[in-house]
CSV table of N, CA, C and O in Angstrom, one decimal:
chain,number,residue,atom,x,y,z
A,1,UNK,N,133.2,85.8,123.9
A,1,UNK,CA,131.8,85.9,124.0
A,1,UNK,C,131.1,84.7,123.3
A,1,UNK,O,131.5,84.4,122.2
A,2,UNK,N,130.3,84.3,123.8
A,2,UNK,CA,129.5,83.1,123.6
A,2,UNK,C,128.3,83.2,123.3
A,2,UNK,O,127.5,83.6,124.2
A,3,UNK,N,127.7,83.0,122.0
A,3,UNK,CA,126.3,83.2,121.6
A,3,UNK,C,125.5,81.7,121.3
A,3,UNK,O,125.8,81.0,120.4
A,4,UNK,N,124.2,81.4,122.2
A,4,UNK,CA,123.6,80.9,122.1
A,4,UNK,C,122.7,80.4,121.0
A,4,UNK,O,122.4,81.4,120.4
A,5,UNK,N,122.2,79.4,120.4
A,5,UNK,CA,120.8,79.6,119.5
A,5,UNK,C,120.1,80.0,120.1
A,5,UNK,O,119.4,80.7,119.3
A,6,UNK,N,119.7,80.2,121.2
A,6,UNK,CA,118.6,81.5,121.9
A,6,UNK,C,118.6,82.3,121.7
A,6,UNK,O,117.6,82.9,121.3
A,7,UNK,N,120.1,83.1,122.0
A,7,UNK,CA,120.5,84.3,122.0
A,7,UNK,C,120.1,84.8,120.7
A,7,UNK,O,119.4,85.8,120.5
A,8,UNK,N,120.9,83.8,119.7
A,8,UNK,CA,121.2,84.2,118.3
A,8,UNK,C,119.5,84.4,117.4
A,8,UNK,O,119.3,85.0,116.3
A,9,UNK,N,118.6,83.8,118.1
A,9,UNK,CA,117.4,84.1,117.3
A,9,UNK,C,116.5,85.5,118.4
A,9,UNK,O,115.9,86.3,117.8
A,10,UNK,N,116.6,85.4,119.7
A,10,UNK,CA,116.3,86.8,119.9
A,10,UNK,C,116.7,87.7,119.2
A,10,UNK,O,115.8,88.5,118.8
A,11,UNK,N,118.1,88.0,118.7
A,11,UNK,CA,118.5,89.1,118.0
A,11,UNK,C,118.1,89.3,116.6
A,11,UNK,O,118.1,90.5,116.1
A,12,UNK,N,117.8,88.3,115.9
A,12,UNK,CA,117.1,87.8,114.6
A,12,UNK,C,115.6,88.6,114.7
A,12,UNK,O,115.0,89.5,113.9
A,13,UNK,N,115.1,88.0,116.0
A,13,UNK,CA,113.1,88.3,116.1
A,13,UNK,C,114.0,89.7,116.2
A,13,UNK,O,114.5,90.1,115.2
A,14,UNK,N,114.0,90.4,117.4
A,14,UNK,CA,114.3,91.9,117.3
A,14,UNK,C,114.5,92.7,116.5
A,14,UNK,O,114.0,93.8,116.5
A,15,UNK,N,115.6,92.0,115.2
A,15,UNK,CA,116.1,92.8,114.5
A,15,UNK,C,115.1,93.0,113.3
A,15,UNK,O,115.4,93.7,112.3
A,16,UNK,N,113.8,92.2,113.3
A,16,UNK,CA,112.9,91.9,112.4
A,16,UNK,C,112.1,93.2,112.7
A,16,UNK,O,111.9,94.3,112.1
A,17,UNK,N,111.8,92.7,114.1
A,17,UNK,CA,110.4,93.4,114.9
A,17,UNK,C,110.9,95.2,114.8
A,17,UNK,O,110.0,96.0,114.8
A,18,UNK,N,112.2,95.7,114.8
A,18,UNK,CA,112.7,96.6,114.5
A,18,UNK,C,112.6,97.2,112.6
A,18,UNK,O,112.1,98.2,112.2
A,19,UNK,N,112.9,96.5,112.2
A,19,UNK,CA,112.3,96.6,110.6
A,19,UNK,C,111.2,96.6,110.4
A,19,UNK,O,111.1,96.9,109.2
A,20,UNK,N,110.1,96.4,110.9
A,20,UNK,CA,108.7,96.3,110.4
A,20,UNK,C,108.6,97.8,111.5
A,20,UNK,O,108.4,98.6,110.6
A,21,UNK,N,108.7,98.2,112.2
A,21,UNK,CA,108.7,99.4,113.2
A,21,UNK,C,109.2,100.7,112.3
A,21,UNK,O,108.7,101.8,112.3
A,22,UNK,N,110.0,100.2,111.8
A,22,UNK,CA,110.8,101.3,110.9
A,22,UNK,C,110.2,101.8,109.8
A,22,UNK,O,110.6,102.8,109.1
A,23,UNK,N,109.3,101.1,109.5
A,23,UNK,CA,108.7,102.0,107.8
A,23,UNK,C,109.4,100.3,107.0
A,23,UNK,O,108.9,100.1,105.9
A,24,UNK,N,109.9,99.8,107.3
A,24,UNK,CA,110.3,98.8,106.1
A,24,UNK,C,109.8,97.9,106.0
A,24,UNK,O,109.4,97.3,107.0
A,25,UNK,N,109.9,97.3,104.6
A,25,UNK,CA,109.0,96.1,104.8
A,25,UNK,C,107.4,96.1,104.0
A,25,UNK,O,106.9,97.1,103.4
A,26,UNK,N,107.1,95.1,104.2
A,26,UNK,CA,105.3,95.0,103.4
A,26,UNK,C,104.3,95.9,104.0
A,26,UNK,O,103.3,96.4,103.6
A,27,UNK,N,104.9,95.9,105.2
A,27,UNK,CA,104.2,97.0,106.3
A,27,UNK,C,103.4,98.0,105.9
A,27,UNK,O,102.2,98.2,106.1
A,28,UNK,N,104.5,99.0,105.0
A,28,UNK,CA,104.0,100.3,104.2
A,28,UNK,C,103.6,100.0,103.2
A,28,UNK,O,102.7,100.8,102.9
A,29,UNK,N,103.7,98.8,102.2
A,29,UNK,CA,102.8,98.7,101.2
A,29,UNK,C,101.2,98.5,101.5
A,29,UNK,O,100.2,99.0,100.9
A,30,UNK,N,101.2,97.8,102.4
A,30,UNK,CA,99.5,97.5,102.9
A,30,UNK,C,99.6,98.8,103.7
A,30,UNK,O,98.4,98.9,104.1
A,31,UNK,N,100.4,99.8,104.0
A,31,UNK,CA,99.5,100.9,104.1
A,31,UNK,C,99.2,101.9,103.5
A,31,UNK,O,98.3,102.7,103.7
A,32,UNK,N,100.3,101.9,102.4
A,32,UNK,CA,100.3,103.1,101.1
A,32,UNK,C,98.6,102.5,100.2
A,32,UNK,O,97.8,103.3,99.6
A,33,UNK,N,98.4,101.0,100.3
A,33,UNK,CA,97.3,100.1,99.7
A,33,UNK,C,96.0,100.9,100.2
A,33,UNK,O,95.2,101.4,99.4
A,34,UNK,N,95.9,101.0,101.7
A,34,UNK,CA,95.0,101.5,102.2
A,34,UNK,C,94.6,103.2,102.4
A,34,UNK,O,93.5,103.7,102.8
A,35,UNK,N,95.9,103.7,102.1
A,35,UNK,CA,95.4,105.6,102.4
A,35,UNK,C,95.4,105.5,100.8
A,35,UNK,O,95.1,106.7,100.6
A,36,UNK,N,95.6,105.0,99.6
A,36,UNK,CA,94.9,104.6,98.2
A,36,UNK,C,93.6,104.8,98.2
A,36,UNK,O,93.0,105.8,97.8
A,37,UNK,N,92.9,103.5,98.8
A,37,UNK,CA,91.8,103.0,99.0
A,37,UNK,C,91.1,104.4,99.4
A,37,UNK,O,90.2,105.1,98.8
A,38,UNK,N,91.6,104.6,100.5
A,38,UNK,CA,90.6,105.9,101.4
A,38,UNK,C,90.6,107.3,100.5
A,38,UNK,O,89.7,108.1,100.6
A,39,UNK,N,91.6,107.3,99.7
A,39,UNK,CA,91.7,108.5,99.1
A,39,UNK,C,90.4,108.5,97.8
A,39,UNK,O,89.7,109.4,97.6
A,40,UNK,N,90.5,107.0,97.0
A,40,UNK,CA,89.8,107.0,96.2
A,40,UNK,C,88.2,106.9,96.3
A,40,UNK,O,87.4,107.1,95.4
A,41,UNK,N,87.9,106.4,97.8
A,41,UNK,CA,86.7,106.5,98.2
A,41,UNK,C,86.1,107.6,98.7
A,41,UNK,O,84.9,107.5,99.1
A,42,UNK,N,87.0,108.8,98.6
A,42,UNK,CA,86.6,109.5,99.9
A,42,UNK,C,85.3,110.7,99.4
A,42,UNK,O,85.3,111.3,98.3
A,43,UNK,N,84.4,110.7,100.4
A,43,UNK,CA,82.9,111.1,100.0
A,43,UNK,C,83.0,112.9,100.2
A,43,UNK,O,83.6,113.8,100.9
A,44,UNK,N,81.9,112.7,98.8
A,44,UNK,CA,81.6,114.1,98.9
A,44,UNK,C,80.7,114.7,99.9
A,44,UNK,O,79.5,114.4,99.7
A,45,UNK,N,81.0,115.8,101.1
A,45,UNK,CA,80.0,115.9,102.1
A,45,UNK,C,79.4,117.5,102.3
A,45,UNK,O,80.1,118.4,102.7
A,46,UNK,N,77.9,117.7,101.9
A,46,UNK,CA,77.8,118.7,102.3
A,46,UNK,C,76.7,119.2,103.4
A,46,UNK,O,75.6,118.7,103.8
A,47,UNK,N,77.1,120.1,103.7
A,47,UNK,CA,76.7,120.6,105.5
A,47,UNK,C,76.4,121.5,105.5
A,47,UNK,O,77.2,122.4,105.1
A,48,UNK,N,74.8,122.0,106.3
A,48,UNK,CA,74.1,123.1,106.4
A,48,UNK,C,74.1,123.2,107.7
A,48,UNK,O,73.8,122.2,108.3
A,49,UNK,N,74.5,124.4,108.4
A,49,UNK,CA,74.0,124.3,109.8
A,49,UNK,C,74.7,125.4,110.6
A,49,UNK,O,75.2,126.3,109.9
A,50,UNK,N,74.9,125.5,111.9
A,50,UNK,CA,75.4,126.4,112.5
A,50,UNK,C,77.1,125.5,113.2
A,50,UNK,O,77.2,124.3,113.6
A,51,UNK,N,78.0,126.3,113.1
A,51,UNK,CA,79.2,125.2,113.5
A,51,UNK,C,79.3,125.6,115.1
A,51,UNK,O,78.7,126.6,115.6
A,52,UNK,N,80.1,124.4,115.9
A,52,UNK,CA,79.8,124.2,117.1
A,52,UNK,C,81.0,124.2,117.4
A,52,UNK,O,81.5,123.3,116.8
A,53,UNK,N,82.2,125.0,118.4
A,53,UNK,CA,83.2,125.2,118.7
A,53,UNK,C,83.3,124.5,120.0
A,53,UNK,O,82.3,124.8,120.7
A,54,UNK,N,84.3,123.6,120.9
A,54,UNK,CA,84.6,123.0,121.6
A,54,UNK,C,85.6,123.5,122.4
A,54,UNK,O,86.5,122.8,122.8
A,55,UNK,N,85.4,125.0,122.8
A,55,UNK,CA,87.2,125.5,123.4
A,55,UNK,C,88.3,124.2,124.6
A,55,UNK,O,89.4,123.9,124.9
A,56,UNK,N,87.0,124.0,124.9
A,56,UNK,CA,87.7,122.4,126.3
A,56,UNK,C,89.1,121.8,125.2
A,56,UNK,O,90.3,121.6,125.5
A,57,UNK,N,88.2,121.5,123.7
A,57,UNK,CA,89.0,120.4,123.3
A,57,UNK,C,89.7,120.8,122.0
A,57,UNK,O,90.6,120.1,121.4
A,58,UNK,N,89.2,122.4,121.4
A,58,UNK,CA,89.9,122.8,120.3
A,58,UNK,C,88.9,122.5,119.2
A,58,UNK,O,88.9,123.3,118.2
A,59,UNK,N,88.4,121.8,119.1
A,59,UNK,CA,87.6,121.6,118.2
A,59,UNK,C,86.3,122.1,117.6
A,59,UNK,O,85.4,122.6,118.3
A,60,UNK,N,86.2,122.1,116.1
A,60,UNK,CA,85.3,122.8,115.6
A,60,UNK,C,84.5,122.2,114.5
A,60,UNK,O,84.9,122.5,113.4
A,61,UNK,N,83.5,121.5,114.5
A,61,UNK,CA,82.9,120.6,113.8
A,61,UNK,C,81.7,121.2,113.3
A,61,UNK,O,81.6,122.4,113.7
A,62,UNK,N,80.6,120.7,112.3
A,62,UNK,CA,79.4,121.0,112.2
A,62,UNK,C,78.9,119.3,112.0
A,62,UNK,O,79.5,118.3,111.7
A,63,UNK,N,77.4,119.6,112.2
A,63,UNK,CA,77.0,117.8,112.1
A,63,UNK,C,76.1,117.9,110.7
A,63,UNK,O,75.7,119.0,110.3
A,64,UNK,N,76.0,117.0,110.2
A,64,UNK,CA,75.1,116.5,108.7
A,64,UNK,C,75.3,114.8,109.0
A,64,UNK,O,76.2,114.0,109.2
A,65,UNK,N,74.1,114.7,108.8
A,65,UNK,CA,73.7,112.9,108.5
A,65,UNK,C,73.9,112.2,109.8
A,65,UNK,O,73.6,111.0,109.6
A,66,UNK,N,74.3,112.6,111.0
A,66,UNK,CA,73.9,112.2,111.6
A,66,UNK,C,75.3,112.1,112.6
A,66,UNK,O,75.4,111.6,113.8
A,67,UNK,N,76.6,112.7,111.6
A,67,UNK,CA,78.0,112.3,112.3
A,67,UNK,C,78.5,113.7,112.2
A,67,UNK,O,78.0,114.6,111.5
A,68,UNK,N,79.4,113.8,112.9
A,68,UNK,CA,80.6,115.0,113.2
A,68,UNK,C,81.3,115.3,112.2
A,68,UNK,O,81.9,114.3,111.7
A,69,UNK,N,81.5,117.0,111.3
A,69,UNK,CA,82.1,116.7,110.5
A,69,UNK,C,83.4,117.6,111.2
A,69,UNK,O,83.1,118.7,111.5
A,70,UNK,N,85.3,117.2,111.5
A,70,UNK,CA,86.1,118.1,112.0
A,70,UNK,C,86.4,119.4,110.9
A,70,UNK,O,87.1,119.1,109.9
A,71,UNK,N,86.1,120.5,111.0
A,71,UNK,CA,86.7,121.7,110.1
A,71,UNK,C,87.9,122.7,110.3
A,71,UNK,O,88.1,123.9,110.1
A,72,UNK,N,88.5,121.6,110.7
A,72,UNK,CA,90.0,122.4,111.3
A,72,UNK,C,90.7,122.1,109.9
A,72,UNK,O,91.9,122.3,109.8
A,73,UNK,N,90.1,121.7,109.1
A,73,UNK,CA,91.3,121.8,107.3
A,73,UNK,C,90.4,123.1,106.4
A,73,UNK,O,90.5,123.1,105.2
A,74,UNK,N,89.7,124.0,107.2
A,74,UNK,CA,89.1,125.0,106.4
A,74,UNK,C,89.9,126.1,106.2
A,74,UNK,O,90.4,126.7,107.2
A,75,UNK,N,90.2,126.4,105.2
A,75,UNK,CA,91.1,127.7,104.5
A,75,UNK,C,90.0,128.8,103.5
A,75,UNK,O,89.5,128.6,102.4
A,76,UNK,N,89.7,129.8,104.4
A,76,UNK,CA,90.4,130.5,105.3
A,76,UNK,C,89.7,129.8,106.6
A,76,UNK,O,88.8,129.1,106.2
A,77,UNK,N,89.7,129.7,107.9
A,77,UNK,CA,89.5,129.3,108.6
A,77,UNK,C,88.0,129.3,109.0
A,77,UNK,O,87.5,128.6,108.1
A,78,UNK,N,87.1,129.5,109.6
A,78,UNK,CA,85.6,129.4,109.9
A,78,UNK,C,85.6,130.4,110.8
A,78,UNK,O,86.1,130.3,111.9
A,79,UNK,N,84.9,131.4,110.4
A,79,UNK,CA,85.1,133.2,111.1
A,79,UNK,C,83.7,132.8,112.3
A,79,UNK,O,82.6,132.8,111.8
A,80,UNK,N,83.9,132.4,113.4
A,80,UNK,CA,83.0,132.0,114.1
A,80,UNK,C,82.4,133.3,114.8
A,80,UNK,O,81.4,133.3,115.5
A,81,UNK,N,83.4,134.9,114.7
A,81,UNK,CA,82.9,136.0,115.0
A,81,UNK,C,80.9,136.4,114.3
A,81,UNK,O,80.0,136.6,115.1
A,82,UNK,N,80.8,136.3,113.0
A,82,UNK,CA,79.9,136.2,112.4
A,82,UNK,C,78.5,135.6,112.9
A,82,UNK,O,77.4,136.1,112.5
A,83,UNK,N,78.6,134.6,113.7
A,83,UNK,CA,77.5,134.0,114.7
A,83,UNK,C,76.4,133.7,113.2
A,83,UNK,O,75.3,134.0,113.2
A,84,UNK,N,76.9,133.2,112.4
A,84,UNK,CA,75.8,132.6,111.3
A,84,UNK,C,75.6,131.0,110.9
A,84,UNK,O,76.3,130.0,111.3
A,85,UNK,N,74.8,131.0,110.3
A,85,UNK,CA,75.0,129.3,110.1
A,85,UNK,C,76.1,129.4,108.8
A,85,UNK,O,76.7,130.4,108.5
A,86,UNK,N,76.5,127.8,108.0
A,86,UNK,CA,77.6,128.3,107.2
A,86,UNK,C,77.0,126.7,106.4
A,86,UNK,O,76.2,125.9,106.9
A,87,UNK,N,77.7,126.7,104.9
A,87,UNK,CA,77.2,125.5,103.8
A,87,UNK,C,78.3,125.5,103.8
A,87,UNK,O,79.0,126.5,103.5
A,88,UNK,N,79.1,123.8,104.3
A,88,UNK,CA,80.0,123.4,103.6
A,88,UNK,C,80.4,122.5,103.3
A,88,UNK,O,80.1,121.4,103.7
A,89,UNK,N,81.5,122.7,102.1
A,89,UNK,CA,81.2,121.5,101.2
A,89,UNK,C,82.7,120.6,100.9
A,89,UNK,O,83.5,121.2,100.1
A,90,UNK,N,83.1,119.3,101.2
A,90,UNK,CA,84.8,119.0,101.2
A,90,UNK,C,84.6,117.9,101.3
A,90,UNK,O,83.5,117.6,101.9
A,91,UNK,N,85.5,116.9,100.8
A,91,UNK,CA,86.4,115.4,100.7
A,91,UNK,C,86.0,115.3,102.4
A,91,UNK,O,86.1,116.2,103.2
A,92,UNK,N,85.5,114.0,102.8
A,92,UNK,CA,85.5,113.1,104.1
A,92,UNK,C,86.3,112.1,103.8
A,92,UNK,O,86.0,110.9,104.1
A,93,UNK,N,87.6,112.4,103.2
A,93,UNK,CA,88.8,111.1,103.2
A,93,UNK,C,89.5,111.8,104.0
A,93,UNK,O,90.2,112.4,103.2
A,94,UNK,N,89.8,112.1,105.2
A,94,UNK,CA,90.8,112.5,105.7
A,94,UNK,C,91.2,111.7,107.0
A,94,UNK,O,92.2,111.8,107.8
A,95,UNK,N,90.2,110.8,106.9
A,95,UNK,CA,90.1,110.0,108.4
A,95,UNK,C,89.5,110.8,109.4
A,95,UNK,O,89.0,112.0,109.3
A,96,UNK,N,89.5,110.0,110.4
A,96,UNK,CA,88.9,110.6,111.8
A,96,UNK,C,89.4,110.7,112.6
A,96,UNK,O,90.0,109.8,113.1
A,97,UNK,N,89.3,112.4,113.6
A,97,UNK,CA,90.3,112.7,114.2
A,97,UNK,C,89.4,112.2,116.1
A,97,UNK,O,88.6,111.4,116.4
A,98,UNK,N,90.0,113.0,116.8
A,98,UNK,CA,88.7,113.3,117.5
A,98,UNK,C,87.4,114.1,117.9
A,98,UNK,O,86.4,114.0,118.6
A,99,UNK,N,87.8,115.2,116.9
A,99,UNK,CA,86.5,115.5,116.8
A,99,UNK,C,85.6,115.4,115.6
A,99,UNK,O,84.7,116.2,115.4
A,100,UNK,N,85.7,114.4,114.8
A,100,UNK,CA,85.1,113.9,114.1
A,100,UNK,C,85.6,113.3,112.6
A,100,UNK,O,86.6,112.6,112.5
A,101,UNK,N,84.9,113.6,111.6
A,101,UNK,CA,85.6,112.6,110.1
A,101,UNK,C,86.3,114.2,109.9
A,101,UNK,O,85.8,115.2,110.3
A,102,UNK,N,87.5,114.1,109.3
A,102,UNK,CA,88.7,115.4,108.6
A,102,UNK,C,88.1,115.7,107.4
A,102,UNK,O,88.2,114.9,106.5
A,103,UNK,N,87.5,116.8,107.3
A,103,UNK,CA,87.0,117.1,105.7
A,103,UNK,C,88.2,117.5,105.1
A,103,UNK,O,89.1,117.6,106.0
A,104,UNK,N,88.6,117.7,104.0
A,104,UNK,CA,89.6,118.3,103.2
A,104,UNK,C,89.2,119.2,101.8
A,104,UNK,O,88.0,119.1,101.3
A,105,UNK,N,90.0,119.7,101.4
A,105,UNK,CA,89.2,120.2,100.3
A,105,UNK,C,88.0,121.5,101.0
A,105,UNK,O,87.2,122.0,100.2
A,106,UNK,N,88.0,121.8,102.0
A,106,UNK,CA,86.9,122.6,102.3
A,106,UNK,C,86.3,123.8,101.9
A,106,UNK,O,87.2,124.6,102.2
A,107,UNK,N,85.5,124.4,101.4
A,107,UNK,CA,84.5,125.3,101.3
A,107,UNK,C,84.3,125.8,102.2
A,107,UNK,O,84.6,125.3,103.2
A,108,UNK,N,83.5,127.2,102.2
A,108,UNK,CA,82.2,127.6,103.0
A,108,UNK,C,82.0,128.8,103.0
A,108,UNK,O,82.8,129.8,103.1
A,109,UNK,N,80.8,128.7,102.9
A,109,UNK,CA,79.9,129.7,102.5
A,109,UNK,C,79.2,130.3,103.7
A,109,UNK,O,79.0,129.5,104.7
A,110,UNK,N,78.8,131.6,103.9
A,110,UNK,CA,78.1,132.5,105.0
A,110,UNK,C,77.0,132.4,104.7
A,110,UNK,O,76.8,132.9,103.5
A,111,UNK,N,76.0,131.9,105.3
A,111,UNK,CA,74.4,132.3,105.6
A,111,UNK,C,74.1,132.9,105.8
A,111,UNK,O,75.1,133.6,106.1
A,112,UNK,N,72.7,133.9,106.1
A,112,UNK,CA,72.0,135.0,106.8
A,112,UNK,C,71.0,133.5,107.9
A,112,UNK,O,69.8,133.3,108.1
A,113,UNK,N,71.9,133.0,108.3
A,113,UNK,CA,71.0,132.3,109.5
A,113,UNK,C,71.8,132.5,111.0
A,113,UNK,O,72.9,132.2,111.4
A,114,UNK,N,70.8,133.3,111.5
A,114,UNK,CA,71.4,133.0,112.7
A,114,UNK,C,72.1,131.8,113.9
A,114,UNK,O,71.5,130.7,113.9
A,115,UNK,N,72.9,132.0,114.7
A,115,UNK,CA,73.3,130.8,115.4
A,115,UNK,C,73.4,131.2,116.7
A,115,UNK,O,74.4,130.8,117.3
A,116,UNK,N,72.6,132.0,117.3
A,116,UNK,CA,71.8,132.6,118.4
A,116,UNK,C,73.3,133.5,118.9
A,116,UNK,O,74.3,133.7,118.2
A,117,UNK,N,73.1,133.8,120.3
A,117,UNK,CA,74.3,134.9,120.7
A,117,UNK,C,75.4,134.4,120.9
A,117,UNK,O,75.5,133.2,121.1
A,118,UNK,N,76.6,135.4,120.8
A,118,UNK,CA,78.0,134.8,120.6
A,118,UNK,C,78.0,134.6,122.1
A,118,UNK,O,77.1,134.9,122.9
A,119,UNK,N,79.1,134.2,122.2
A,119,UNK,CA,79.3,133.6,124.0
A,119,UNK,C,80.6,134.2,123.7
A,119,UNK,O,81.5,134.2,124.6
């Protein structure tokens, strides 16, 4: 079998482009650098309002300031039987999912505000 300098540096690039794919490499430090970053920035958010359930797409958000907040990291979950508004209060480091920034850390509290009839 006969190997080329072509050949012989294809397998070189590949075998690189497979190591950076893999987790190894500087790769993960510039990203351990950056979920750092996000962790240590991550904002305190709180939210008055009625939450808005998305059955199409699973999602369950409430809005404050003007953006989507996702509350699918709420423990115990968000009793949406109750039809009330809810205050809550959690870390926006969690990134963004699609249905909006991942709170963590979540709260929440029950209102006497209504959030009109259950559907």
């Amino acid at each position: 079998m006969r190997v080329t300098f072509g050949s012989a540096s294809a397998i070189v690039l590949a075998i690189t482009l497979c190591g950076a794919c893999s987790g190894e490499g500087s790769g993960d430090r510039a990203k351990a650098s950056v979920a750092a970053q996000a962790a240590a920035q991550a904002e305190k958010i709180t939210a008055v309002g009625c939450p808005v359930a998305a059955p199409a797409t699973g999602c369950l958000t409430i809005m404050a300031n003007g953006k989507a907040y996702d509350l699918a990291g709420a423990t115990p979950a968000v009793d949406m039987s109750r039809n009330v508004g809810i205050s809550v209060t959690g870390d926006a480091g969690g990134g963004v999912t699609s249905c909006g920034v991942k709170l963590t850390n979540v709260k929440v509290d029950y209102l006497g505000l209504s959030c009109g009839a259950p559907t």
